[in-house]
Short mmCIF file of N, CA and C in Angstrom, two decimals:
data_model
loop_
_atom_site.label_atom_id
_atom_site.label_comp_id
_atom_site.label_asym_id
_atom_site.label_seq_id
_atom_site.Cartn_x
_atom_site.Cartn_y
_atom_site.Cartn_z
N UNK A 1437 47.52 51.62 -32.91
CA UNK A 1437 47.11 50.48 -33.70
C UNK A 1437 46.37 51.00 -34.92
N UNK A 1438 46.54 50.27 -36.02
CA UNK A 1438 45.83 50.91 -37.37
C UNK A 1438 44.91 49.92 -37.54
N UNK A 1439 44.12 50.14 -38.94
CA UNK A 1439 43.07 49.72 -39.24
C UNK A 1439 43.62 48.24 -40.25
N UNK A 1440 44.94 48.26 -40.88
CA UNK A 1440 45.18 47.28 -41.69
C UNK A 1440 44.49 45.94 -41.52
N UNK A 1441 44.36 45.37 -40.65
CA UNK A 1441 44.14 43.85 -40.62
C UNK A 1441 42.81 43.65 -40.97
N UNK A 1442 41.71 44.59 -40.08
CA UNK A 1442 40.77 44.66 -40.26
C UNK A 1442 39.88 45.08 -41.35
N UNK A 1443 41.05 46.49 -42.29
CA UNK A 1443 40.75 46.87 -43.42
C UNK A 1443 40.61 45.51 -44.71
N UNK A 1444 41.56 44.72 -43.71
CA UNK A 1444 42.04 43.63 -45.41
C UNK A 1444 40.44 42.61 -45.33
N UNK A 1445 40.19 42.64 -43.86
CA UNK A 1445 39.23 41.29 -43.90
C UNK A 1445 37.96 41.95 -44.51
N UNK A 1446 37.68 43.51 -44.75
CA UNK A 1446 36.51 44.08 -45.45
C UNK A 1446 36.83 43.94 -46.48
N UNK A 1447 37.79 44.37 -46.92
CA UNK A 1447 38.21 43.85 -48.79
C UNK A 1447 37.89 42.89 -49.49
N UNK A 1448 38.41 41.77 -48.33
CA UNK A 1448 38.48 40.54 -48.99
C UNK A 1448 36.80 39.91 -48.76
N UNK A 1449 36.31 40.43 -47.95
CA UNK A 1449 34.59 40.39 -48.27
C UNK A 1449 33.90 41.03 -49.32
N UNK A 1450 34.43 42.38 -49.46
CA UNK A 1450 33.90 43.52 -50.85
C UNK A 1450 33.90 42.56 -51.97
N UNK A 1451 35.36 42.14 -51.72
CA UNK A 1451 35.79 41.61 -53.11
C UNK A 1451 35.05 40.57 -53.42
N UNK A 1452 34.87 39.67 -52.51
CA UNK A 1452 33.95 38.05 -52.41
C UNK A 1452 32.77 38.81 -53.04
N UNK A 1453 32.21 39.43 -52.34
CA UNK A 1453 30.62 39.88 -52.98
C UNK A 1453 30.62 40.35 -54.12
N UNK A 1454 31.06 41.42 -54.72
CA UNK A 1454 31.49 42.23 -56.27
C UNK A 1454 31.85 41.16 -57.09
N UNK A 1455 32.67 40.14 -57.10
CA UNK A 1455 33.08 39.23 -58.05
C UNK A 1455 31.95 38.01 -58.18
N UNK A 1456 31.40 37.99 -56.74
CA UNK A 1456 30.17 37.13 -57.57
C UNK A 1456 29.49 38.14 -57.83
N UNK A 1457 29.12 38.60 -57.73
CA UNK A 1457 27.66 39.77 -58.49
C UNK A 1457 28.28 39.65 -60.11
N UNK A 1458 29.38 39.83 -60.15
CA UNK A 1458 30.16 40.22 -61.70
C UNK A 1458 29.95 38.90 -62.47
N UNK A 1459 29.89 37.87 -61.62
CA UNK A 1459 30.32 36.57 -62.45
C UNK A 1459 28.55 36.25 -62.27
N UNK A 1460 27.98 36.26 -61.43
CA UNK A 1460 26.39 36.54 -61.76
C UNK A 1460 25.79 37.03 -63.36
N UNK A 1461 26.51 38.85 -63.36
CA UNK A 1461 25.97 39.26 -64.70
C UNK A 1461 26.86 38.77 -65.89
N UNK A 1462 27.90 38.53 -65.61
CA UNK A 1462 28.69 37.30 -66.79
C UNK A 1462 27.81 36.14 -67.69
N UNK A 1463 26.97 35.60 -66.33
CA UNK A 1463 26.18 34.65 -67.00
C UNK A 1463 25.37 34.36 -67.07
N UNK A 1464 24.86 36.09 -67.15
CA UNK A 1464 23.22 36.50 -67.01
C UNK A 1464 22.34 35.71 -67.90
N UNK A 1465 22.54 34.92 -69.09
CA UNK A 1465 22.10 34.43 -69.89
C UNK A 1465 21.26 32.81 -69.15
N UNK A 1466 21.99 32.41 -68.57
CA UNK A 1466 22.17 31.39 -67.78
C UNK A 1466 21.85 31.20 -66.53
N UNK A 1467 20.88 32.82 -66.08
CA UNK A 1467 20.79 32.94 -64.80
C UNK A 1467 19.04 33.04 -64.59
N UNK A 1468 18.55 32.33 -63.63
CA UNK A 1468 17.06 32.92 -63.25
C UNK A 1468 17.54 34.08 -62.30
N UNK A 1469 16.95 34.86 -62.24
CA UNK A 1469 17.52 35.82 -61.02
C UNK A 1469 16.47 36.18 -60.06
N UNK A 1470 16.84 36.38 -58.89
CA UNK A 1470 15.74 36.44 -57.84
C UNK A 1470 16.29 37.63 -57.45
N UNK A 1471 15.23 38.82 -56.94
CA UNK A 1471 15.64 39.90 -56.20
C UNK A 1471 15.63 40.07 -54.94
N UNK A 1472 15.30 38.87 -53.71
CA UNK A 1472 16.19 38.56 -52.69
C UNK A 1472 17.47 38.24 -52.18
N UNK A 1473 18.03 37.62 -52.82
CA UNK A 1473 19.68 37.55 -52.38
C UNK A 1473 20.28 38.87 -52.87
N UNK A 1474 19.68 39.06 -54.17
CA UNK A 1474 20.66 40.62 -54.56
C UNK A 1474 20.40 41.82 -53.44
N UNK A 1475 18.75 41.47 -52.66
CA UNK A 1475 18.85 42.57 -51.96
C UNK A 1475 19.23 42.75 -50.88
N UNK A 1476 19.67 41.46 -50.24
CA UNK A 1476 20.56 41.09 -49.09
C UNK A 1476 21.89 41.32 -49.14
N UNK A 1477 22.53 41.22 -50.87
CA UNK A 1477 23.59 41.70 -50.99
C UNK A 1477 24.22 43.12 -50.76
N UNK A 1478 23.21 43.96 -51.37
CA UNK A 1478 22.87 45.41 -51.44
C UNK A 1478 23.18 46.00 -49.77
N UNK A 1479 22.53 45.08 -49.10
CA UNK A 1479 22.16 45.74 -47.80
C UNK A 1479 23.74 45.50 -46.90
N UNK A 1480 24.51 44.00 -47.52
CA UNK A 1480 25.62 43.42 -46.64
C UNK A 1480 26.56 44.55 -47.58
N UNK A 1481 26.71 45.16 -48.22
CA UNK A 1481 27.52 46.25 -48.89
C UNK A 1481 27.46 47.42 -47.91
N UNK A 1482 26.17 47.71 -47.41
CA UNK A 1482 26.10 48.93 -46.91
C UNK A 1482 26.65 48.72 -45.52
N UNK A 1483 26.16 47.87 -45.10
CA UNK A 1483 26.91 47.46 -43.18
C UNK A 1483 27.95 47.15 -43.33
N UNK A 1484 28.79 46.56 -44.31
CA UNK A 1484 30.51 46.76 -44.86
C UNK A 1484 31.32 48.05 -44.80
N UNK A 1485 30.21 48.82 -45.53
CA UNK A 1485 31.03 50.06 -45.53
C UNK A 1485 30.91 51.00 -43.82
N UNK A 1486 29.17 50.81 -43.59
CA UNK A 1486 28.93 51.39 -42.70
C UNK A 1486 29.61 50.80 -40.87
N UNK A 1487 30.43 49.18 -40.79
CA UNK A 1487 31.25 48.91 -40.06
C UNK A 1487 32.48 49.40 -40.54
N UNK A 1488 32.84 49.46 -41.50
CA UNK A 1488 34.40 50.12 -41.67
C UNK A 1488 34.87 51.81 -41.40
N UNK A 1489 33.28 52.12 -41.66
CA UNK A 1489 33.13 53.80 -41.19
C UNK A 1489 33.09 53.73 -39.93
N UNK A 1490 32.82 53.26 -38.54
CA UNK A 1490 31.92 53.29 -37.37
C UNK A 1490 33.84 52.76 -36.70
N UNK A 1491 34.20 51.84 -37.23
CA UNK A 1491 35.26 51.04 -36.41
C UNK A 1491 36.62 51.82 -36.80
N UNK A 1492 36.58 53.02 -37.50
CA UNK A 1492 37.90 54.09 -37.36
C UNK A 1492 37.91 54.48 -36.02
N UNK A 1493 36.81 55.25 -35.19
CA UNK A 1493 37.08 55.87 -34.50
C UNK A 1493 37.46 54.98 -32.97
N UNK A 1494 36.83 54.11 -33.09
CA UNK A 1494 37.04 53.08 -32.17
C UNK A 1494 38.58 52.14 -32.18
N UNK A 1495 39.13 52.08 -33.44
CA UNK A 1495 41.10 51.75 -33.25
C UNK A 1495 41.77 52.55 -33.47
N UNK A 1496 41.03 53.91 -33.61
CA UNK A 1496 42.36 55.25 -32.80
C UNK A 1496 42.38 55.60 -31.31
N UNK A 1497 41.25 54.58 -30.70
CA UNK A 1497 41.98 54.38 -29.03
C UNK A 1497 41.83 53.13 -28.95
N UNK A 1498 42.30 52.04 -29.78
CA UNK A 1498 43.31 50.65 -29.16
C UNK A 1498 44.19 50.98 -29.54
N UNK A 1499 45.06 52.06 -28.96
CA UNK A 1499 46.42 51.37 -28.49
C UNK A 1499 46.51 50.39 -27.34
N UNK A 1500 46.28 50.55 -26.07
CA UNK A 1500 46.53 49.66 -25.10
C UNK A 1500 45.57 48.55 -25.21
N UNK A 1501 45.69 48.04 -26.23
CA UNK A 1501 44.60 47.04 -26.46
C UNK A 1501 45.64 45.27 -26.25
N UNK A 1502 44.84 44.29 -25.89
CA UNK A 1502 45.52 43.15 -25.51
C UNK A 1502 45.62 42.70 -26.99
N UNK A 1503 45.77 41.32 -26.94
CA UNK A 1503 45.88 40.45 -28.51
C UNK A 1503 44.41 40.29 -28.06
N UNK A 1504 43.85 39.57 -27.11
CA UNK A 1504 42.73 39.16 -26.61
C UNK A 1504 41.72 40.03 -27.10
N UNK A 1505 41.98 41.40 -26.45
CA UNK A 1505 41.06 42.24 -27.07
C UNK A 1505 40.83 42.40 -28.47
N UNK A 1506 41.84 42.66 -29.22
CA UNK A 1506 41.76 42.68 -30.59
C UNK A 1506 41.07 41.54 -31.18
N UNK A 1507 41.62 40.19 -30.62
CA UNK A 1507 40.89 38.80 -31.53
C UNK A 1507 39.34 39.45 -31.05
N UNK A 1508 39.08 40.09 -30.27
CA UNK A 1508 37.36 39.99 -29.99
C UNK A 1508 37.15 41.40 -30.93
N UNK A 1509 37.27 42.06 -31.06
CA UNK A 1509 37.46 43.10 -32.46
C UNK A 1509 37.44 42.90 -33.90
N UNK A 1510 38.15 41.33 -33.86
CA UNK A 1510 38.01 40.98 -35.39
C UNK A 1510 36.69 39.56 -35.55
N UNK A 1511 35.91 39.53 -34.63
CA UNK A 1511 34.81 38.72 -34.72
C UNK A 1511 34.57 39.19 -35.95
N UNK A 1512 33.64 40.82 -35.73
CA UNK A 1512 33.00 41.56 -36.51
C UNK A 1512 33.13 40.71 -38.32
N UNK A 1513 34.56 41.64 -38.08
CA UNK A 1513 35.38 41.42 -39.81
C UNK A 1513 34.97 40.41 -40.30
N UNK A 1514 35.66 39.51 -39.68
CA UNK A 1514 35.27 37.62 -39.71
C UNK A 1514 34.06 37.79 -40.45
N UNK A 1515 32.63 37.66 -39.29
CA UNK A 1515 31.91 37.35 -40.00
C UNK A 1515 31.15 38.34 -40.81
N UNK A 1516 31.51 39.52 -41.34
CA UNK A 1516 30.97 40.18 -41.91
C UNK A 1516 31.52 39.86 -43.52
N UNK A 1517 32.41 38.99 -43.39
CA UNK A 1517 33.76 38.35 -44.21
C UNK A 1517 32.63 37.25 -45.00
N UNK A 1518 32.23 36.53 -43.93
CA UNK A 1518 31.52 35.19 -43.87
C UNK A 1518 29.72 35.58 -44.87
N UNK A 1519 29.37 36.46 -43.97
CA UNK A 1519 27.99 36.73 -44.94
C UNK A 1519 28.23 37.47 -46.73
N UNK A 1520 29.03 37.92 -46.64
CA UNK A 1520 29.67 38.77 -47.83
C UNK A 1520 29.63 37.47 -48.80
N UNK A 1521 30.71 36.29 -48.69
CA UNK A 1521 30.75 35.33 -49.10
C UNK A 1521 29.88 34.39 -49.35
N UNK A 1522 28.62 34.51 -48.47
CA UNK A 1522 27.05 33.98 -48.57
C UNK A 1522 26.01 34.70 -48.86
N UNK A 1523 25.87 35.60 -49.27
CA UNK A 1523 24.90 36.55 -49.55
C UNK A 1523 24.53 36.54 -51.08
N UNK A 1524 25.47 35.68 -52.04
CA UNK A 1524 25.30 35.39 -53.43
C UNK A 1524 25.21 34.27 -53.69
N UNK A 1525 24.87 33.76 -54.66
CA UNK A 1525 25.24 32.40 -55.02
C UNK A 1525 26.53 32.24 -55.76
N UNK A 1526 26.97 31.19 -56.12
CA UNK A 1526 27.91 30.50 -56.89
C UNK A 1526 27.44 30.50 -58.44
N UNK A 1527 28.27 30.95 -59.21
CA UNK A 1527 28.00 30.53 -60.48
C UNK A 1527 29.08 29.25 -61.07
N UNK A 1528 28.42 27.96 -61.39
CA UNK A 1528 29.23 26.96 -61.75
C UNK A 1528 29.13 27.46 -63.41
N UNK A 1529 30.77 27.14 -64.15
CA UNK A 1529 30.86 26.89 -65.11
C UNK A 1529 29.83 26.26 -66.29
N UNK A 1530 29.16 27.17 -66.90
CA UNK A 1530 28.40 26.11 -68.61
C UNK A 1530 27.21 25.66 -67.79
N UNK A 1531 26.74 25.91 -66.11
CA UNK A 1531 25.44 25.37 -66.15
C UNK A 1531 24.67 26.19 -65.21
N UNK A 1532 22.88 26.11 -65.55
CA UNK A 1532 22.29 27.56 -64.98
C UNK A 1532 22.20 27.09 -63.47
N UNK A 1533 21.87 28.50 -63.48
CA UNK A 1533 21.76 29.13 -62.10
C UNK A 1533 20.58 29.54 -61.67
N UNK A 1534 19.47 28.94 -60.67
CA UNK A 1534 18.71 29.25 -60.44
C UNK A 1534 18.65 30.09 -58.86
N UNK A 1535 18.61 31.52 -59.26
CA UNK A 1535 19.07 32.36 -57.32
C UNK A 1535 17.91 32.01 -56.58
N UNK A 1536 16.15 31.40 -57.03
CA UNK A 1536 15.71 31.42 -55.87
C UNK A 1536 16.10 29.99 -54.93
N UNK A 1537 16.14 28.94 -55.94
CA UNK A 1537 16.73 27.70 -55.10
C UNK A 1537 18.28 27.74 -54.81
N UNK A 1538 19.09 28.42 -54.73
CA UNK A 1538 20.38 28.61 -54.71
C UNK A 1538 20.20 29.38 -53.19
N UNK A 1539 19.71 30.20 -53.06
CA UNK A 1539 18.99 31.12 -51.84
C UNK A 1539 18.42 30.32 -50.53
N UNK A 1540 17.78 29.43 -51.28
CA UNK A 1540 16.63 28.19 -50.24
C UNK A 1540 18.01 27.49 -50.05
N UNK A 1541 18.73 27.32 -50.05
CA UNK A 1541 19.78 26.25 -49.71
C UNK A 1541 21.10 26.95 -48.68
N UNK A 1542 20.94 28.35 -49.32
CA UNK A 1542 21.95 28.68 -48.21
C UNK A 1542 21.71 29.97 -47.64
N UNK A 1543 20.22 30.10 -47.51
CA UNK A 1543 19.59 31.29 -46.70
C UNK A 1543 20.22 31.33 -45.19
N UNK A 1544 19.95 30.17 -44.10
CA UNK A 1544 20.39 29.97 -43.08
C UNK A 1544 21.88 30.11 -42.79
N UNK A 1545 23.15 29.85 -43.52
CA UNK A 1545 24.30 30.16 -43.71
C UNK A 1545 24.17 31.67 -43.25
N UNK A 1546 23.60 32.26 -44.29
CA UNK A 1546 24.06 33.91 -44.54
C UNK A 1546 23.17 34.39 -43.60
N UNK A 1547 21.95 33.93 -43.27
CA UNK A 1547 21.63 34.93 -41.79
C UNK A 1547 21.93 34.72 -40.64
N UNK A 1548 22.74 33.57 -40.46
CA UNK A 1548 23.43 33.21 -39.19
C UNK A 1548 24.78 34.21 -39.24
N UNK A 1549 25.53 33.99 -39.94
CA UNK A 1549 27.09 34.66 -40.54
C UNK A 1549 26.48 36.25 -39.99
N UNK A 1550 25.36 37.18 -40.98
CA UNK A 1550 24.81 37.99 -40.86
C UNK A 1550 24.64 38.62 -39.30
N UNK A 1551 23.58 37.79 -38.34
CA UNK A 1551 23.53 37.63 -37.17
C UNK A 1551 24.63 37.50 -36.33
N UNK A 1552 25.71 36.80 -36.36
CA UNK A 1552 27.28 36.51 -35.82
C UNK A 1552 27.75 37.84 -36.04
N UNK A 1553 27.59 38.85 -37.00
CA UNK A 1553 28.36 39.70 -37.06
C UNK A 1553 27.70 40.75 -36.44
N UNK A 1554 26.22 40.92 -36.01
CA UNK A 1554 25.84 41.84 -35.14
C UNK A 1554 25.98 41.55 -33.73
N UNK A 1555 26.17 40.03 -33.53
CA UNK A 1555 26.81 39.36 -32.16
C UNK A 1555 28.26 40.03 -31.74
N UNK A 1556 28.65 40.26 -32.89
CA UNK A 1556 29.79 40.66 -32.60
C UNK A 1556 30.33 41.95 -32.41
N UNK A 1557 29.30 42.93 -32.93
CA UNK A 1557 29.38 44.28 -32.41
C UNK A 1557 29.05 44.50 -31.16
N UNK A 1558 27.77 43.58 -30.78
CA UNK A 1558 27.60 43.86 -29.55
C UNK A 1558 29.00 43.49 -28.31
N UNK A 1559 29.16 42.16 -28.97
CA UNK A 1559 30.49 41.62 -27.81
C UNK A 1559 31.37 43.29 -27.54
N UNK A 1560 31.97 43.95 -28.84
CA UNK A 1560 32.71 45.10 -28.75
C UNK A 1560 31.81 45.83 -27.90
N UNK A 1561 30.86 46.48 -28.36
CA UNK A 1561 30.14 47.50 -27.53
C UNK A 1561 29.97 46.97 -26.12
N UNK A 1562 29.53 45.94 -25.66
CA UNK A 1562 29.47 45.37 -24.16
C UNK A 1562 30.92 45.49 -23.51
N UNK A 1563 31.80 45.43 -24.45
CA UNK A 1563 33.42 44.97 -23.70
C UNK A 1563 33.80 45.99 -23.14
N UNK A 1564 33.25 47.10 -23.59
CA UNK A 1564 34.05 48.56 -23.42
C UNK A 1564 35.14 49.13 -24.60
N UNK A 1565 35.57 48.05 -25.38
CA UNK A 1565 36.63 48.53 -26.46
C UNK A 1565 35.66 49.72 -27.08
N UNK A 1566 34.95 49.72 -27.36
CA UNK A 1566 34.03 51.17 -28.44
C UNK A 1566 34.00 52.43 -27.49
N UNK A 1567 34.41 52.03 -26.52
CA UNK A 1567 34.24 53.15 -25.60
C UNK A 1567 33.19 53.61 -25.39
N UNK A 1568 32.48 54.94 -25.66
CA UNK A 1568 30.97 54.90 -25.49
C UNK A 1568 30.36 54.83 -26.91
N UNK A 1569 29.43 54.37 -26.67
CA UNK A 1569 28.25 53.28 -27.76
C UNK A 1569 26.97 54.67 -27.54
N UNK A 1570 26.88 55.25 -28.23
CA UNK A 1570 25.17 55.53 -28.15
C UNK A 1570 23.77 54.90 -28.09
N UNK A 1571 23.09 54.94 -27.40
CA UNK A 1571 21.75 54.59 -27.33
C UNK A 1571 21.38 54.25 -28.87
N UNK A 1572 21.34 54.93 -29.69
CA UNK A 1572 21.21 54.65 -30.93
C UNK A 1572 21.11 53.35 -31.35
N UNK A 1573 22.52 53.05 -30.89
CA UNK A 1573 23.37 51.74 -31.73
C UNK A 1573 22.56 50.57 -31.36
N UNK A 1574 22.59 50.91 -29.57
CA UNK A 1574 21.90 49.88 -29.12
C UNK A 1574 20.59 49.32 -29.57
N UNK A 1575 19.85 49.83 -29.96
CA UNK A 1575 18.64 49.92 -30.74
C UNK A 1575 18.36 49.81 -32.03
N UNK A 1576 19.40 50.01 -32.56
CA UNK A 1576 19.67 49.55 -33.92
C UNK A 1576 19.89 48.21 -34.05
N UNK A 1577 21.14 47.65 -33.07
CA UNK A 1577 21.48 46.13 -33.23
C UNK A 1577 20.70 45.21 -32.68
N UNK A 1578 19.87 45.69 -31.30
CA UNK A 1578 18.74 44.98 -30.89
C UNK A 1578 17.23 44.58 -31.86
N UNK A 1579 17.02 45.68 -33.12
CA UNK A 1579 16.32 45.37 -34.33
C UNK A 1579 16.44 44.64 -35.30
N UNK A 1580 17.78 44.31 -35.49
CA UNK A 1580 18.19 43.95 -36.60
C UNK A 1580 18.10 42.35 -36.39
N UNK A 1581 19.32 42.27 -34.83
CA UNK A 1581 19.17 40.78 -34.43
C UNK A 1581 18.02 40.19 -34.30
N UNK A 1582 17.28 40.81 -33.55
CA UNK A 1582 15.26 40.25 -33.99
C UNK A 1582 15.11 40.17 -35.46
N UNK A 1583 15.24 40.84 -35.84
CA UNK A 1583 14.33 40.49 -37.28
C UNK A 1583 15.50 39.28 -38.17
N UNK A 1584 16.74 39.15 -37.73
CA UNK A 1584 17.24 38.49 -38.07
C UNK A 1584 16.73 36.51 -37.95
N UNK A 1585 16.77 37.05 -36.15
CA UNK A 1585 16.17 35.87 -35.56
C UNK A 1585 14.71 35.68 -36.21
N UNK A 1586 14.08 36.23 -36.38
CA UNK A 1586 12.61 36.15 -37.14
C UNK A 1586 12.76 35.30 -38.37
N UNK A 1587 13.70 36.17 -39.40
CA UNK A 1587 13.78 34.82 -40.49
C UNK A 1587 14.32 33.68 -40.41
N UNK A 1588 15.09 33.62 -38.68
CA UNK A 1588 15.91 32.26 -38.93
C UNK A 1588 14.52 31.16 -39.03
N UNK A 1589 14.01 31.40 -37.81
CA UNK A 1589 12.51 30.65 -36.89
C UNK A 1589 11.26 30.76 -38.28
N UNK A 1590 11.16 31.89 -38.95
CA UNK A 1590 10.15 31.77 -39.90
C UNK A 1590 10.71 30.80 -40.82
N UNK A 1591 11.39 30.68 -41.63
CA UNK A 1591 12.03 29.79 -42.50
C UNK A 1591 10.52 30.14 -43.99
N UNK A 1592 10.64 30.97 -44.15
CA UNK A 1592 9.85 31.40 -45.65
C UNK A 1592 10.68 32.19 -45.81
N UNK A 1593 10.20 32.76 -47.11
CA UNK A 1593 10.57 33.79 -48.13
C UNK A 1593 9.98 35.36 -47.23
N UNK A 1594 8.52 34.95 -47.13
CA UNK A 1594 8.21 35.77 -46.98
C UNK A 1594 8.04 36.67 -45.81
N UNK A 1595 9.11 35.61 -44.60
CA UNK A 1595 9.76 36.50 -43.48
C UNK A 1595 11.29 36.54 -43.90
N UNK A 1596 11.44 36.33 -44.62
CA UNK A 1596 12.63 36.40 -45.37
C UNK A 1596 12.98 38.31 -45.64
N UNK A 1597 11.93 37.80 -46.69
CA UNK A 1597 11.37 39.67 -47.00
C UNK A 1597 11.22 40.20 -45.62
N UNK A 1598 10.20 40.48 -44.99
CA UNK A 1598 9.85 41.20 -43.93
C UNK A 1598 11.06 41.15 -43.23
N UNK A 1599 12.23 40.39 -42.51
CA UNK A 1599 13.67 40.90 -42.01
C UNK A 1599 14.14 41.64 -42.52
N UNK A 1600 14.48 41.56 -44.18
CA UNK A 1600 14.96 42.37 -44.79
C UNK A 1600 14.51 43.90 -44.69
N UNK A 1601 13.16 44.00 -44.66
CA UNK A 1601 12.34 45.39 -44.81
C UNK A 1601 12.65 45.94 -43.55
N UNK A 1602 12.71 44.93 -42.19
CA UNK A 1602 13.49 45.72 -41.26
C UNK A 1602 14.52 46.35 -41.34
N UNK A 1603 15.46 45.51 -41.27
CA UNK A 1603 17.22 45.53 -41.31
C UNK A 1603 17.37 46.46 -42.12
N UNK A 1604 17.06 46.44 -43.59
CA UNK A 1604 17.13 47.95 -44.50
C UNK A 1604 16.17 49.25 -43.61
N UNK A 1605 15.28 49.15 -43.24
CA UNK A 1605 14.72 50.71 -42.25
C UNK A 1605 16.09 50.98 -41.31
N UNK A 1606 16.11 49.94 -40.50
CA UNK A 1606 17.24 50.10 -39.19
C UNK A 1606 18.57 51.03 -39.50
N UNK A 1607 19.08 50.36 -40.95
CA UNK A 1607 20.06 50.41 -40.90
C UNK A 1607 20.08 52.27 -41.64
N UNK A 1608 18.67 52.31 -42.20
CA UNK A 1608 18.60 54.00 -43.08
C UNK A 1608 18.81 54.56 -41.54
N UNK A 1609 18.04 54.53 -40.52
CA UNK A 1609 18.05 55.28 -39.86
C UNK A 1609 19.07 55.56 -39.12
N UNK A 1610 20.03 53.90 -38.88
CA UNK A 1610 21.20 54.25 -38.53
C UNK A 1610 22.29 55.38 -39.19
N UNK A 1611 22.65 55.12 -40.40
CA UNK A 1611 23.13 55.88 -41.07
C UNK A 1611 22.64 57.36 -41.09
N UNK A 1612 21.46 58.00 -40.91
CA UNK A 1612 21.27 58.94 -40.58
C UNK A 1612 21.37 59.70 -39.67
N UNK A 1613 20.94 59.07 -38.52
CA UNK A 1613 22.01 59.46 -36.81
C UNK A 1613 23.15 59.50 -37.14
N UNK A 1614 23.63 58.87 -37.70
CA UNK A 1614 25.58 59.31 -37.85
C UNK A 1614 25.76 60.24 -38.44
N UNK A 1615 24.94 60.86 -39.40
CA UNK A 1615 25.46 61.87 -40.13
C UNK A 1615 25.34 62.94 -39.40
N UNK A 1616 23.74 63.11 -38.77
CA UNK A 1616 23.65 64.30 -37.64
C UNK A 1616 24.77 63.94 -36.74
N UNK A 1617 25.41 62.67 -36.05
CA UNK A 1617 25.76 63.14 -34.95
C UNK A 1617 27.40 63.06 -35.14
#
């Protein structure tokens, strides 16, 4: 089994995120800009790349994989698809854009989507499809989903921030265990 299907649903998230960021500085003129959503963006870039790195080695052994299994494989994509697509705002045509109230309106969207997609690593890692999971991981996704859950229940900015300051540590350190290991 190859990576295609799953490769397309990261794309088509890359792409969702990059084209608003682009159409963001398009109409930078027109824009208040807040450096929370951009840095949520920043961070849903890196767990994009860093799930598309992690989930090679794991569909060069589904071959004997069901459809079943696979639909539970493409949770991930899905919603990593889903926050990609919420992690920016919208820029409407000829009128401004304000990112911190644009943010307050669809914060809960993107950390649920966000959250769904670490739900969904775990579903893989629990299923057995990842085959073996390191301790690591486990500990990584058990941080993230807390601090996730933290900003759902805080509903400020300023556990807003503090998830974020997690989820960005978690995820440095994740990325660093991978490189050693």
């Amino acid at each position: 089994m190859d990576l295609t299907l799953i490769s397309i649903v990261l794309g088509l998230g890359l792409t969702e995120l990059l084209l608003t960021f682009y159409r963001l500085v398009q109409a930078r003129r027109r824009v208040t800009w807040d450096p929370l959503p951009l840095a949520w963006a920043l961070l849903i870039l890196i767990a994009v790349v860093n799930f598309w790195w992690g989930i090679r080695a794991i569909m060069a052994a589904a071959g004997g994989w069901t459809t079943g299994e696979f639909l539970a494989a493409m949770l991930s994509p899905i919603f990593i698809f889903l926050a990609c697509a919420a992690a920016l705002p919208k820029v409407e045509p000829g009128e401004p854009l304000d990112m911190k109230a644009a943010y307050a309106e669809e914060r809960a969207a993107f950390l649920l989507f966000f959250l769904a997609y670490q739900c969904g690593n775990w579903l893989v890692d629990l299923s057995g499809l990842s085959l073996v999971t390191p301790s690591v991981v486990y500990i990584h996704r058990t941080i993230v989903c807390a601090a996730l859950v933290m900003a759902l229940i805080g509903r400020s900015r300023r556990w807003d921030w503090a998830a974020l300051a997690i989820v960005a540590a978690a995820y440095a350190v994740r990325l660093v265990t991978q490189l050693v290991s």
